[in-house]
Tab-separated table of C-alpha atoms and ligand atoms in Angstrom:
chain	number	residue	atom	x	y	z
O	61	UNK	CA	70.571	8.346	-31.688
O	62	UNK	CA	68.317	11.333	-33.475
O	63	UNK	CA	67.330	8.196	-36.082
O	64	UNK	CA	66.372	6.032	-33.199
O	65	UNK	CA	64.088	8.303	-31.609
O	66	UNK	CA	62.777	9.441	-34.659
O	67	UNK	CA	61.795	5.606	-35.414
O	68	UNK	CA	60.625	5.383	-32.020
O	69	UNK	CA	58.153	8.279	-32.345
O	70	UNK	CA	56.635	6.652	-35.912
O	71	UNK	CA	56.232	3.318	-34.550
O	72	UNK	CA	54.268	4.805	-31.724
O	73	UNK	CA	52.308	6.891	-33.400
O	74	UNK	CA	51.601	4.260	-35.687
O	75	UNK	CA	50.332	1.925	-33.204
O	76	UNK	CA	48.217	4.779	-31.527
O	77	UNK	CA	46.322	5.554	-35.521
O	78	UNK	CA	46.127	1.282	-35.467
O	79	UNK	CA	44.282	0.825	-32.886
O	80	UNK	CA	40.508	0.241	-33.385
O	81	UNK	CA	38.886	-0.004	-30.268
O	82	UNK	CA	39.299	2.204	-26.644
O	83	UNK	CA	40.564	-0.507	-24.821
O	84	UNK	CA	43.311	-1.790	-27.779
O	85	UNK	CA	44.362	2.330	-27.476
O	86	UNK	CA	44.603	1.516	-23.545
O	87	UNK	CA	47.314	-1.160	-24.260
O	88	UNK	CA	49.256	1.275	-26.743
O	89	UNK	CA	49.657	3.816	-24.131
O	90	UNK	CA	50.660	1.166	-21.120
O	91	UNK	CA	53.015	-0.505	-23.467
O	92	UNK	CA	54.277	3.499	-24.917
O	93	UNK	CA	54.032	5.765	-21.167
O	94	UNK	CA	53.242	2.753	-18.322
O	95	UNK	CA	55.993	1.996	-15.984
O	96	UNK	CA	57.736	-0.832	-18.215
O	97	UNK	CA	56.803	1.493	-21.555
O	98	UNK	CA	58.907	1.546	-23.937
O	99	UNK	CA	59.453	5.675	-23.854
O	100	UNK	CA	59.323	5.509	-20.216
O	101	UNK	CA	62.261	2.565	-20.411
O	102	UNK	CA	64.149	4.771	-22.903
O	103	UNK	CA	64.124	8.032	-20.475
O	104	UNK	CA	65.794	5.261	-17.710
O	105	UNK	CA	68.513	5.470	-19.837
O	106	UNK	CA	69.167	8.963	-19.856
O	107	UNK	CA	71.043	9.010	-16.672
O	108	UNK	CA	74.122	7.185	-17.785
O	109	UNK	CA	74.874	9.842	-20.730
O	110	UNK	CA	77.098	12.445	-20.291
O	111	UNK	CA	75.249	16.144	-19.210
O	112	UNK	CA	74.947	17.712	-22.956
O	113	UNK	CA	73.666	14.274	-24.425
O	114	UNK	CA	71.694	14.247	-21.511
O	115	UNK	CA	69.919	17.387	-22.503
O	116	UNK	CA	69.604	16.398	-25.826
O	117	UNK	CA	68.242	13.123	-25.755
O	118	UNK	CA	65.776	14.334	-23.114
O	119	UNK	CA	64.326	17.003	-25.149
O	120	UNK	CA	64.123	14.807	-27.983
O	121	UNK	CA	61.846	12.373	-25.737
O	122	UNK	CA	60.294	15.132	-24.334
O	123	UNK	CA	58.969	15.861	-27.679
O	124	UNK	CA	58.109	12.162	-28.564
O	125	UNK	CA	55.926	12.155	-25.559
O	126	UNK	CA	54.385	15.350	-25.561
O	127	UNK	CA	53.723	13.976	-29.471
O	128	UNK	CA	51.932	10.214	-28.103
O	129	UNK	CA	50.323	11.983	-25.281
O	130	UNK	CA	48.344	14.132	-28.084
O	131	UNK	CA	48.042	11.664	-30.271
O	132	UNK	CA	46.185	9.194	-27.936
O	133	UNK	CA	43.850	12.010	-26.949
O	134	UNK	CA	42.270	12.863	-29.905
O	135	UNK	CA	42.318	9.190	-31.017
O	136	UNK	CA	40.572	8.709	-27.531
O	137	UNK	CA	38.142	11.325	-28.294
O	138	UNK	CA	37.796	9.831	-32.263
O	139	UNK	CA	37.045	6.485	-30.217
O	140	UNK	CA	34.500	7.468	-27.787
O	141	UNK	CA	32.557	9.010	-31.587
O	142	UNK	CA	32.297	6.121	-33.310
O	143	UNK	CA	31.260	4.043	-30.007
O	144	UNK	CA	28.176	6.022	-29.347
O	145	UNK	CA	27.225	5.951	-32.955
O	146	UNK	CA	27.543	2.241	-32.615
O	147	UNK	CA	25.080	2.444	-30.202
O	148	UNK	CA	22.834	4.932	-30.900
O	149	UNK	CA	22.338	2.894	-34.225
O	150	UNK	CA	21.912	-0.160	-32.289
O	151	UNK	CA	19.177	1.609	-29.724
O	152	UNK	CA	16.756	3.296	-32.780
O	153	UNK	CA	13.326	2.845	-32.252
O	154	UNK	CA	11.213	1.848	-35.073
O	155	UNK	CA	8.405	3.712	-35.149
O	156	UNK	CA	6.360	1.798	-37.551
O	157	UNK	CA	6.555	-1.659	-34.849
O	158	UNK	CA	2.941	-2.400	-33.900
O	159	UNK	CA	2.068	-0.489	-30.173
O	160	UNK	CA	2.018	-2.533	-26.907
O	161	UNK	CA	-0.643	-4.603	-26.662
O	162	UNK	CA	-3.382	-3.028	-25.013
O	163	UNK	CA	-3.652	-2.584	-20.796
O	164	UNK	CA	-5.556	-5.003	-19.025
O	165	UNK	CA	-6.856	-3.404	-16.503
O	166	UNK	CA	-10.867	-2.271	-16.195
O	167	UNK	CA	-12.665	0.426	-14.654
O	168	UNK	CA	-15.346	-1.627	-12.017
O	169	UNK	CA	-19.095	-1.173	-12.784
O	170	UNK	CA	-18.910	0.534	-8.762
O	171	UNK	CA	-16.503	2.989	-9.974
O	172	UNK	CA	-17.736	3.243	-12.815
O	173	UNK	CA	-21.510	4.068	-11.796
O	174	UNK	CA	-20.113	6.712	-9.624
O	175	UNK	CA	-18.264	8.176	-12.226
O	176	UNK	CA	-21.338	8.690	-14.265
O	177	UNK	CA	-23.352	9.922	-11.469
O	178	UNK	CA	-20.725	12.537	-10.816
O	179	UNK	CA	-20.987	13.379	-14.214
O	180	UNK	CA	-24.545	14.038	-14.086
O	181	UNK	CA	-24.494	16.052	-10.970
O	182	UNK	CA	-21.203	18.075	-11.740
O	183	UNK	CA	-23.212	19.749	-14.292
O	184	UNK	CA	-26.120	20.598	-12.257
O	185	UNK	CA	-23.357	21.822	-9.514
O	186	UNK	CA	-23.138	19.675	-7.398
O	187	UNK	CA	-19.739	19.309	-5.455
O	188	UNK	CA	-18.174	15.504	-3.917
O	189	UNK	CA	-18.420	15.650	-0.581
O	190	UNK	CA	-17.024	12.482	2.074
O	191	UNK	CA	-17.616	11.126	5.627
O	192	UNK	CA	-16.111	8.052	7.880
O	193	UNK	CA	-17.487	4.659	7.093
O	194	UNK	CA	-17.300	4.888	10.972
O	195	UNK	CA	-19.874	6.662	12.503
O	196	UNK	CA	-21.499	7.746	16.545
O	197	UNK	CA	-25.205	6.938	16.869
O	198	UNK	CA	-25.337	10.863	17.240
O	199	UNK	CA	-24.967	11.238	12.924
O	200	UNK	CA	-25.658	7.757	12.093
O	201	UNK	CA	-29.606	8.058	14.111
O	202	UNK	CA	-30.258	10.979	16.345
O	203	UNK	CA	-29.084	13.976	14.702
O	204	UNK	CA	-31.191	12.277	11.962
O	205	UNK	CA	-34.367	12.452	13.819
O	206	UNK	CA	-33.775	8.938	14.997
O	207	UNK	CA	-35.668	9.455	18.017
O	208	UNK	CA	-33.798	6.684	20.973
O	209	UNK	CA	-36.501	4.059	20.636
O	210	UNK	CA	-37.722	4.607	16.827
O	211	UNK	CA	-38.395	1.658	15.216
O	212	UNK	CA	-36.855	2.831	11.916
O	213	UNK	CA	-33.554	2.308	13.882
O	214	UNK	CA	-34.095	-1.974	14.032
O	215	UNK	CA	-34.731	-1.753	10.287
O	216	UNK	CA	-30.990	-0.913	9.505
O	217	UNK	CA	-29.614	-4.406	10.907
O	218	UNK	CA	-26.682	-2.220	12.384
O	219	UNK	CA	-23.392	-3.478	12.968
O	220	UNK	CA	-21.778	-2.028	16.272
O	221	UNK	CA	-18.297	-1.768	17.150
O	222	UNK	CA	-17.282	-2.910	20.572
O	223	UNK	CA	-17.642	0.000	23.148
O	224	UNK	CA	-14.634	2.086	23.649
O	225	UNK	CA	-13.256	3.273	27.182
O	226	UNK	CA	-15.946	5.936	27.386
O	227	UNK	CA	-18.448	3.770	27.021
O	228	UNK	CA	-19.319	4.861	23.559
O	229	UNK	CA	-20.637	2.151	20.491
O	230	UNK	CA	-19.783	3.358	17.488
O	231	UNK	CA	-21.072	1.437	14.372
O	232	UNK	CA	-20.671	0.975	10.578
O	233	UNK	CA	-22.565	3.613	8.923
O	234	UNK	CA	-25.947	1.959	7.918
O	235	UNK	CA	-26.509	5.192	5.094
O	236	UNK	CA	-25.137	7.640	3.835
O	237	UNK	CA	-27.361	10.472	5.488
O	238	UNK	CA	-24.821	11.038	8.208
O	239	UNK	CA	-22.622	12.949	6.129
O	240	UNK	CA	-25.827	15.419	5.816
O	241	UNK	CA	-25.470	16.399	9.484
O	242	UNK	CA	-21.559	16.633	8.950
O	243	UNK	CA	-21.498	18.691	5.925
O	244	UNK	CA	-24.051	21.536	7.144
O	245	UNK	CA	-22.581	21.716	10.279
O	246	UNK	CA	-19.112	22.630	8.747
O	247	UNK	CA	-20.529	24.399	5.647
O	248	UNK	CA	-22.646	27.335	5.440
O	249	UNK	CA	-25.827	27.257	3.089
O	250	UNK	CA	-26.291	27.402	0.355
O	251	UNK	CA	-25.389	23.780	0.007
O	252	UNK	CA	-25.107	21.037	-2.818
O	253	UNK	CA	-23.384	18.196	-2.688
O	254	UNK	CA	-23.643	13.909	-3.461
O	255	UNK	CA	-22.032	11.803	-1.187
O	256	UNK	CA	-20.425	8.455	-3.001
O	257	UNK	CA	-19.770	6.048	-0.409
O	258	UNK	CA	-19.584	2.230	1.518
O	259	UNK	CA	-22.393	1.976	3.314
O	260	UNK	CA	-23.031	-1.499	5.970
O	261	UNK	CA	-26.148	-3.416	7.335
O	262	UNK	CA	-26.053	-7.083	8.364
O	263	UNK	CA	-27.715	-8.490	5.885
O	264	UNK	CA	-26.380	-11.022	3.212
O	265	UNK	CA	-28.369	-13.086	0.418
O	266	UNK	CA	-28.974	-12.832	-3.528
O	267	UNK	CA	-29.749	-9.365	-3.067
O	268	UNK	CA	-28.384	-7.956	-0.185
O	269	UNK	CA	-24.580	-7.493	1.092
O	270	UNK	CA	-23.063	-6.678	4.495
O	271	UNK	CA	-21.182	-4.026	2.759
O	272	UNK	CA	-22.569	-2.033	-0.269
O	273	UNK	CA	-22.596	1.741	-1.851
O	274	UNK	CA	-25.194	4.684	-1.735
O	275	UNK	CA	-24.665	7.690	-2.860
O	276	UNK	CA	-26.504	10.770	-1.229
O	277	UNK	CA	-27.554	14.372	-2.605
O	278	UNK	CA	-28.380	16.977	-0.482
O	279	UNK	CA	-29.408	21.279	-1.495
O	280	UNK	CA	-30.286	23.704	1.206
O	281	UNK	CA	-31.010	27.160	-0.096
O	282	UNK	CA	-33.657	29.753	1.107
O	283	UNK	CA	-36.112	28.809	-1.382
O	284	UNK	CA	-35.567	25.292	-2.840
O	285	UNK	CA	-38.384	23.338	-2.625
O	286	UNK	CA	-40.153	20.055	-3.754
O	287	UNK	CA	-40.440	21.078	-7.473
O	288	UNK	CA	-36.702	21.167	-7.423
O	289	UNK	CA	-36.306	17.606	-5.860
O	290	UNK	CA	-38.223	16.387	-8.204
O	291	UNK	CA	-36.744	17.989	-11.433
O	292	UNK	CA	-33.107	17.174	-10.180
O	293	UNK	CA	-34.473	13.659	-9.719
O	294	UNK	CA	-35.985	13.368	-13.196
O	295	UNK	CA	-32.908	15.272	-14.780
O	296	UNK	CA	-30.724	12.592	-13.212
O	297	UNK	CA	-32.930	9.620	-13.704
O	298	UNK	CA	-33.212	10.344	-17.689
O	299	UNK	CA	-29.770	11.161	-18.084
O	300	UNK	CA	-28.052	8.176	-16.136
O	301	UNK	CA	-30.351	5.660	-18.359
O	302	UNK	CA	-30.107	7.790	-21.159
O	303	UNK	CA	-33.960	7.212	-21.883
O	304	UNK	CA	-35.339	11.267	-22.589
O	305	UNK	CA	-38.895	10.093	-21.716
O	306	UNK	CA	-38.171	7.647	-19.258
O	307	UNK	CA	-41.124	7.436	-16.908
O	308	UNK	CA	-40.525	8.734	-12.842
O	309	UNK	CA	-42.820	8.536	-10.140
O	310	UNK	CA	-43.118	10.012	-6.895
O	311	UNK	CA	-44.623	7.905	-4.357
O	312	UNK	CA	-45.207	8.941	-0.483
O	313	UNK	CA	-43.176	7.113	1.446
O	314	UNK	CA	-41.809	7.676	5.050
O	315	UNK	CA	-38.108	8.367	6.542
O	316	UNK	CA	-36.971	10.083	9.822
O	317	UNK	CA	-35.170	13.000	8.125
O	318	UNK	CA	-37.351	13.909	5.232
O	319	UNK	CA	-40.939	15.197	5.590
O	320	UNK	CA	-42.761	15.209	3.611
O	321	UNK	CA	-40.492	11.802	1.938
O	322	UNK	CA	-40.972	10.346	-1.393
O	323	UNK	CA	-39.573	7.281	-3.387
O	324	UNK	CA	-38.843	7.656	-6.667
O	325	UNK	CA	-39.476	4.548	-9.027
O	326	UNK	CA	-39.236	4.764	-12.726
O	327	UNK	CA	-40.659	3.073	-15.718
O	328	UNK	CA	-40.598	-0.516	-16.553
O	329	UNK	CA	-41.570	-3.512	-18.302
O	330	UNK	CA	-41.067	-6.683	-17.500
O	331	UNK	CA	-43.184	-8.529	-20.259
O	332	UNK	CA	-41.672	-11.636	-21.807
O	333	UNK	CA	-39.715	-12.613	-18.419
O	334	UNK	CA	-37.434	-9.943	-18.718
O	335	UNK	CA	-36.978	-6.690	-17.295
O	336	UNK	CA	-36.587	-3.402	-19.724
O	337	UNK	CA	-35.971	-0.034	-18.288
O	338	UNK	CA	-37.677	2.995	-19.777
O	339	UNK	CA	-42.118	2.928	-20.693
O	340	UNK	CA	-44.078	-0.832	-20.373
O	341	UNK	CA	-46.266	-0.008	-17.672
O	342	UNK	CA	-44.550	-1.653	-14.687
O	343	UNK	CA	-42.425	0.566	-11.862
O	344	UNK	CA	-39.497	-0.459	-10.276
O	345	UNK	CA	-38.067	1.540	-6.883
O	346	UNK	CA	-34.608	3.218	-6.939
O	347	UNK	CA	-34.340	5.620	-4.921
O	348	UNK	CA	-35.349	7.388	-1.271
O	349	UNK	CA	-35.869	11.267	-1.431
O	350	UNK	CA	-37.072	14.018	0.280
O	351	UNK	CA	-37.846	17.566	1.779
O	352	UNK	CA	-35.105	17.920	5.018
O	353	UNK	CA	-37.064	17.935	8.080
O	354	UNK	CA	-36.920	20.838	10.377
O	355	UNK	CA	-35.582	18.529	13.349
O	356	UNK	CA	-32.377	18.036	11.532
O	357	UNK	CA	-31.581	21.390	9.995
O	358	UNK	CA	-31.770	22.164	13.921
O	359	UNK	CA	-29.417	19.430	14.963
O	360	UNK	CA	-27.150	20.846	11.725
O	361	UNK	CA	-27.202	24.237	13.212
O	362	UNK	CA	-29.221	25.900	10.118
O	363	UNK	CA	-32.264	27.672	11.001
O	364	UNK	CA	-35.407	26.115	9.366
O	365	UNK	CA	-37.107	29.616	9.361
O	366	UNK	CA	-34.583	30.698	6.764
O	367	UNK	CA	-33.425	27.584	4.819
O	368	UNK	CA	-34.756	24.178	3.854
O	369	UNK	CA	-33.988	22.208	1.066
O	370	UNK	CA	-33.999	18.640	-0.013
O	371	UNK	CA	-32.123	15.074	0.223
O	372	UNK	CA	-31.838	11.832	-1.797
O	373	UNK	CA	-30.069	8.497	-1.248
O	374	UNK	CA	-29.782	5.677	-3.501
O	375	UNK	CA	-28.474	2.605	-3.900
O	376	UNK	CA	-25.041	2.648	-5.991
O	377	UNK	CA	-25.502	-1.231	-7.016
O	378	UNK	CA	-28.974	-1.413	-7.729
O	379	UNK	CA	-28.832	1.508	-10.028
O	380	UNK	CA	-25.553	-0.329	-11.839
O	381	UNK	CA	-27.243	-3.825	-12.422
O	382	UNK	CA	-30.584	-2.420	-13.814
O	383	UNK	CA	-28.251	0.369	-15.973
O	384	UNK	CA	-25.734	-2.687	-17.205
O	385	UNK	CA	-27.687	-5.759	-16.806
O	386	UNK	CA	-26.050	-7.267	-14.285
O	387	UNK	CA	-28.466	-10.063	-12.684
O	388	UNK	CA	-26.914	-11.114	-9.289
O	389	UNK	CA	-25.305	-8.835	-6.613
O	390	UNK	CA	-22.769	-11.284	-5.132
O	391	UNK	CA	-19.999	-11.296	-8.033
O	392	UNK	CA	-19.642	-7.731	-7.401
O	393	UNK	CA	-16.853	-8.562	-4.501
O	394	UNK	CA	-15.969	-11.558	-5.911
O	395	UNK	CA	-12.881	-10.329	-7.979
O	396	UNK	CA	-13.389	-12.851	-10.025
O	397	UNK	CA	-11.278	-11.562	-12.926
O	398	UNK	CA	-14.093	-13.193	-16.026
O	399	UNK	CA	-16.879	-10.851	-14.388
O	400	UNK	CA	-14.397	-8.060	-14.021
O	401	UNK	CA	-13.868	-8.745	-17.633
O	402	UNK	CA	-17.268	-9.156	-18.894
O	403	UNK	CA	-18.798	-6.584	-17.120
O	404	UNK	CA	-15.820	-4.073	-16.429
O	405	UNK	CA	-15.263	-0.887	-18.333
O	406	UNK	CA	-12.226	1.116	-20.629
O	407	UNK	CA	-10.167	3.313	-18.238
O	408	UNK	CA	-9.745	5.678	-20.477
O	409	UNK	CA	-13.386	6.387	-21.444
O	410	UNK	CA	-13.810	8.630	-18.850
O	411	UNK	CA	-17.920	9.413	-18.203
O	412	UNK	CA	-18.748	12.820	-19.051
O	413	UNK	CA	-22.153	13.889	-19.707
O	414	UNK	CA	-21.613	15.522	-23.075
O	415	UNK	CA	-19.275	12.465	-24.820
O	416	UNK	CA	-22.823	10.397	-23.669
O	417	UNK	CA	-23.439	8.125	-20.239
Q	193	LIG	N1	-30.835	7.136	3.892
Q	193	LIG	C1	-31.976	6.542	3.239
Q	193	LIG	C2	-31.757	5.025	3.110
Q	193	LIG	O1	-30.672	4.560	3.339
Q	193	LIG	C3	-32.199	7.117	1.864
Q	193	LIG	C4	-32.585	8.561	1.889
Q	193	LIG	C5	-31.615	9.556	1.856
Q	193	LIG	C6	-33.933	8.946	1.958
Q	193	LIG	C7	-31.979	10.888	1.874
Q	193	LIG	C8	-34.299	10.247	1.988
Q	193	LIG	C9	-33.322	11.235	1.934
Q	193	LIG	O2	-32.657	4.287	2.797
């Protein structure tokens, strides 16, 4: 009997060291401790032996068991080792592969141009400021010095909204001016902010589109006057062209919110067919500017007696195809994905005005 067991107990433990993978060692212990196992069909037995071979035996299995059981654990636990070694071996990266290839993606020249603007005017501190593409006649015209029957107001080829219960027609913002009126009346000189925006007049050939970007600049301070406009204009011009002489010219000009006004053009030359930015004796226009009328630091709620200041708007395209070269307007909301490509830019070159614009 003692020689059985003993045999029984080798043979076990034997096939519990054999086995080489965790589910094999799952079969050993069904076939040693599962219900038809052979340890568990040798305790069935006990019963028909007399009490103190009974006792006996039972111990004796007892001990074989208690001997598997352990056994299968730390063979278990030896298992589990040698599978995640497998696989960590299998998973290694190797670092010397070539990288992914490159993303896709592109900055657009719109973003893009804004970026670099930002740039420019960050460092002069100047803050982002934002308004709704939908706007009331109130900051769109009149608060603007729109007077009801001006003129000035047909010019902008506005799109209007249908009228809402009250009666009101709102539009598509024609500028970005409104968000003048906005900002003062929510933010106490002194002020200095550009406004990067959509901007919408109905209007659509080679050079103009029904939707389109401005950006606007606007500083009220107790002093600041048209020396300043005109140095923050320069400083900007030269700087987003990156041309350090690059001609600018004031020229009177006339809007409802600015007096006295000015348009800025800057030096050209369009010999040979072509157009070059920077000195050849030709101007082109890029920009509206001037000193903020009384009227609408009024409407604001800012007291012309103590502050005035200046404003600028340009246009974010036109400034974008004479920077980049880009002759025609139109593919700019085409998505077509060979213009995106041609004329699109790195994401991660971000503009900044020191790593050059
Ligand atoms: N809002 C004007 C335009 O759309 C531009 C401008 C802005 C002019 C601010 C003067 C001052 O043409």
């Amino acid at each position: 009997m003692m020689n059985d067991v003993d045999t029984l107990r080798a043979e076990l433990l034997a096939e519990v060291d054999g086995a080489g993978t965790l589910d094999a060692l799952e079969q050993v212990r069904i076939a040693a401790l599962g219900k038809k196992g052979r340890l568990t069909e040798r305790m069935k037995t006990l019963g028909a032996l007399d009490p103190d071979a009974r006792r006996a035996a039972g111990q004796a299995l007892n001990t074989v068991k208690d001997a598997v059981t352990m056994a299968l654990e730390t063979r278990k636990t030896a298992l589990e080792g040698t599978a995640l070694d497998a696989r960590l071996m299998q998973e290694t990266v190797d670092v010397s592969l070539p990288t992914r290839p490159e993303a896709k993606g592109l900055i657009h020249p719109i973003t893009q141009t804004i970026d670099e603007l930002t740039a420019i005017f960050a460092e002069m501190g100047f803050t982002v400021a934002e308004g709704p593409d939908i706007e009331t006649d109130y900051y769109n015209f009149e608060a603007l010095n729109f007077p009801p029957d001006h003129p000035a107001r047909q010019d902008h080829d506005t799109f209007y909204l249908t009228p809402d219960a009250n009666g009101e027609r709102k539009l598509l913002r024609t500028h970005t001016s409104p968000v003048q009126i906005r900002h003062m009346q929510q933010t106490p000189p002194p002020i200095r902010i550009i406004v990067p925006g959509r901007t919408y007049r109905s209007d659509h050939d080679a050079t103009h589109s029904p939707m389109f970007h401005q950006v606007e600049g606007l500083v009220i301070d107790k002093t600041t006057h048209m020396g300043h406009l005109k140095g923050c204009l320069i400083d900007f011009c030269r700087a987003f062209f990156g041309i350090d002489d690059l001609p600018v010219r004031f020229r009177p000009s006339y809007f409802p919110f600015t007096e006295p006004s000015a348009e800025v053009d800057i030096g050209c030359s369009r010999a040979g067919g072509g157009l070059t930015i920077g000195a050849g004796g030709d101007w082109l226009e890029i920009l509206g500017s001037g000193m903020v009328h009384p009227n609408v630091l009024r409407y604001a709620g800012i007291d012309p007696d103590e502050y005035q200041g200046f404003a600028f708007g340009m246009g974010i395209e036109r400034i974008a195809m004479l920077k980049y070269g880009i002759p025609d307007l139109r593919p700019f909301y085409d998505s077509d994905l060979r213009w995106l490509k041609h004329y699109g830019f790195v994401p991660i070159a971000q503009p900044s005005v020191a790593g050059g614009l």
